[in-house]
Tab-separated table of C-alpha atoms in Angstrom:
chain	number	residue	atom	x	y	z
A	1	MET	CA	-19.651	13.506	5.079
A	2	PRO	CA	-21.252	16.917	4.802
A	3	GLU	CA	-24.778	17.214	6.145
A	4	GLY	CA	-27.327	15.785	3.732
A	5	HIS	CA	-24.857	13.417	2.031
A	6	SER	CA	-24.451	9.698	2.554
A	7	ILE	CA	-23.340	6.524	0.806
A	8	VAL	CA	-24.686	2.989	0.726
A	9	ASP	CA	-21.993	0.451	1.599
A	10	LYS	CA	-21.560	-2.921	-0.113
A	11	ALA	CA	-23.775	-4.547	2.536
A	12	GLY	CA	-26.621	-2.125	1.718
A	13	HIS	CA	-26.274	0.046	4.846
A	14	GLN	CA	-26.636	3.804	4.506
A	15	ARG	CA	-23.685	5.642	6.078
A	16	ASP	CA	-22.972	9.320	6.674
A	17	SER	CA	-19.227	8.814	7.163
A	18	VAL	CA	-16.450	7.446	4.976
A	19	ARG	CA	-12.976	6.051	5.515
A	20	ILE	CA	-10.405	8.579	4.364
A	21	LYS	CA	-6.821	8.146	3.244
A	22	TRP	CA	-5.261	9.014	6.613
A	23	TYR	CA	-1.809	8.774	5.066
A	24	GLU	CA	-2.445	11.598	2.539
A	25	ASP	CA	-3.217	15.281	2.962
A	26	GLY	CA	-6.773	15.830	1.752
A	27	THR	CA	-6.527	19.605	1.422
A	28	GLY	CA	-7.992	20.785	-1.884
A	29	ARG	CA	-9.479	17.397	-2.693
A	30	THR	CA	-12.960	15.978	-2.958
A	31	TYR	CA	-14.499	13.330	-0.714
A	32	ARG	CA	-14.319	10.849	-3.598
A	33	GLN	CA	-10.603	11.533	-4.123
A	34	HIS	CA	-9.797	11.208	-0.416
A	35	HIS	CA	-12.027	8.195	0.289
A	36	LEU	CA	-10.433	4.764	0.610
A	37	GLY	CA	-13.009	2.599	-1.107
A	38	SER	CA	-15.669	2.752	-3.787
A	39	ASP	CA	-16.440	5.539	-6.245
A	40	GLU	CA	-19.931	5.884	-4.788
A	41	VAL	CA	-18.773	8.788	-2.607
A	42	PRO	CA	-19.980	12.247	-3.724
A	43	ASP	CA	-17.427	14.216	-5.720
A	44	ILE	CA	-17.743	17.349	-3.579
A	45	GLU	CA	-14.873	19.401	-2.181
A	46	ILE	CA	-13.778	18.759	1.384
A	47	ALA	CA	-14.191	21.845	3.554
A	48	SER	CA	-10.924	22.755	5.278
A	49	GLY	CA	-12.501	22.379	8.714
A	50	ASP	CA	-13.589	18.801	7.975
A	51	LEU	CA	-9.964	17.662	8.171
A	52	ALA	CA	-8.988	19.779	11.187
A	53	THR	CA	-8.832	16.787	13.538
A	54	VAL	CA	-7.155	14.358	11.127
A	55	ASP	CA	-3.542	13.486	11.875
A	56	ILE	CA	-1.830	12.556	8.609
A	57	TYR	CA	0.641	9.677	9.006
A	58	PRO	CA	4.083	11.201	8.352
A	59	ARG	CA	5.864	10.089	5.192
A	60	ASP	CA	9.086	9.669	7.185
A	61	ALA	CA	7.516	7.491	9.905
A	62	VAL	CA	8.245	3.793	10.254
A	63	PRO	CA	6.255	1.663	7.755
A	64	VAL	CA	2.865	0.501	8.951
A	65	PHE	CA	0.859	-2.504	7.757
A	66	VAL	CA	-2.925	-2.358	8.010
A	67	GLY	CA	-5.999	-4.465	7.302
A	68	HIS	CA	-9.806	-4.393	7.361
A	69	TYR	CA	-9.934	-2.480	4.071
A	70	TRP	CA	-10.915	-5.344	1.763
A	71	LEU	CA	-9.025	-3.973	-1.212
A	72	THR	CA	-9.143	-5.467	-4.703
A	73	GLY	CA	-6.714	-5.615	-7.590
A	74	THR	CA	-2.968	-6.107	-7.444
A	75	PRO	CA	-1.429	-5.438	-4.015
A	76	THR	CA	0.700	-2.302	-3.949
A	77	PRO	CA	1.722	0.194	-1.244
A	78	LEU	CA	-0.920	2.796	-0.380
A	79	ALA	CA	1.890	5.274	0.336
A	80	ALA	CA	5.674	5.047	0.535
A	81	ASN	CA	5.376	3.740	4.105
A	82	VAL	CA	1.831	2.307	4.243
A	83	ALA	CA	0.720	-1.136	3.065
A	84	CYS	CA	-2.564	-2.985	3.345
A	85	THR	CA	-2.518	-6.783	3.351
A	86	ASP	CA	-6.307	-7.216	3.418
A	87	TYR	CA	-7.461	-8.091	-0.089
A	88	SER	CA	-10.660	-9.950	0.787
A	89	GLY	CA	-9.017	-13.329	1.404
A	90	ALA	CA	-12.210	-14.603	3.049
A	91	LYS	CA	-14.408	-13.496	0.123
A	92	ASP	CA	-12.814	-14.858	-3.079
A	93	GLY	CA	-9.994	-12.322	-3.016
A	94	LYS	CA	-6.321	-12.679	-2.166
A	95	LEU	CA	-4.516	-13.832	0.952
A	96	VAL	CA	-1.707	-11.258	1.012
A	97	ALA	CA	1.616	-10.911	2.802
A	98	TYR	CA	4.454	-8.428	2.569
A	99	ARG	CA	8.075	-9.528	2.989
A	100	TRP	CA	9.486	-6.641	4.992
A	101	ASP	CA	13.261	-6.497	5.417
A	102	GLY	CA	13.424	-3.266	7.403
A	103	GLU	CA	13.203	-0.892	4.437
A	104	SER	CA	11.705	2.547	5.075
A	105	GLU	CA	10.105	2.763	1.621
A	106	LEU	CA	7.804	-0.114	0.710
A	107	SER	CA	7.861	-1.777	-2.706
A	108	ALA	CA	5.139	-3.458	-4.758
A	109	ASP	CA	7.443	-6.356	-5.648
A	110	LYS	CA	7.623	-7.441	-1.992
A	111	PHE	CA	3.933	-8.352	-1.827
A	112	HIS	CA	3.142	-12.053	-2.089
A	113	TRP	CA	-0.326	-13.569	-2.381
A	114	VAL	CA	-2.475	-16.496	-3.304
A	115	GLU	CA	-5.962	-16.293	-4.766
A	116	THR	CA	-8.723	-17.665	-2.532
A	117	GLU	CA	-11.973	-19.365	-3.452
């Protein structure tokens, strides 16, 4: 985050960094648009130098499945070749899986889940 800006995470901790969408180019976007998480991130433009060290995951790379994001809502690919299967299964969310058959472009209809309590 730019100097002087911070967010408070869901556990109440003040943070001066945010998780960005490493699978999308953030050029010309705001921190809120490029943040993977809540809308509590300031809606200020990202300076071009702030993304200078970020390697964007190529759209033609092999699909990757990730976790530790605690997403909500209906599971869907984050990008054509990026899927998260962490939908807060331990905290009244969903226990999520993706049935991958070797396809290079992921599909929302291949997610499977059960609600947890």
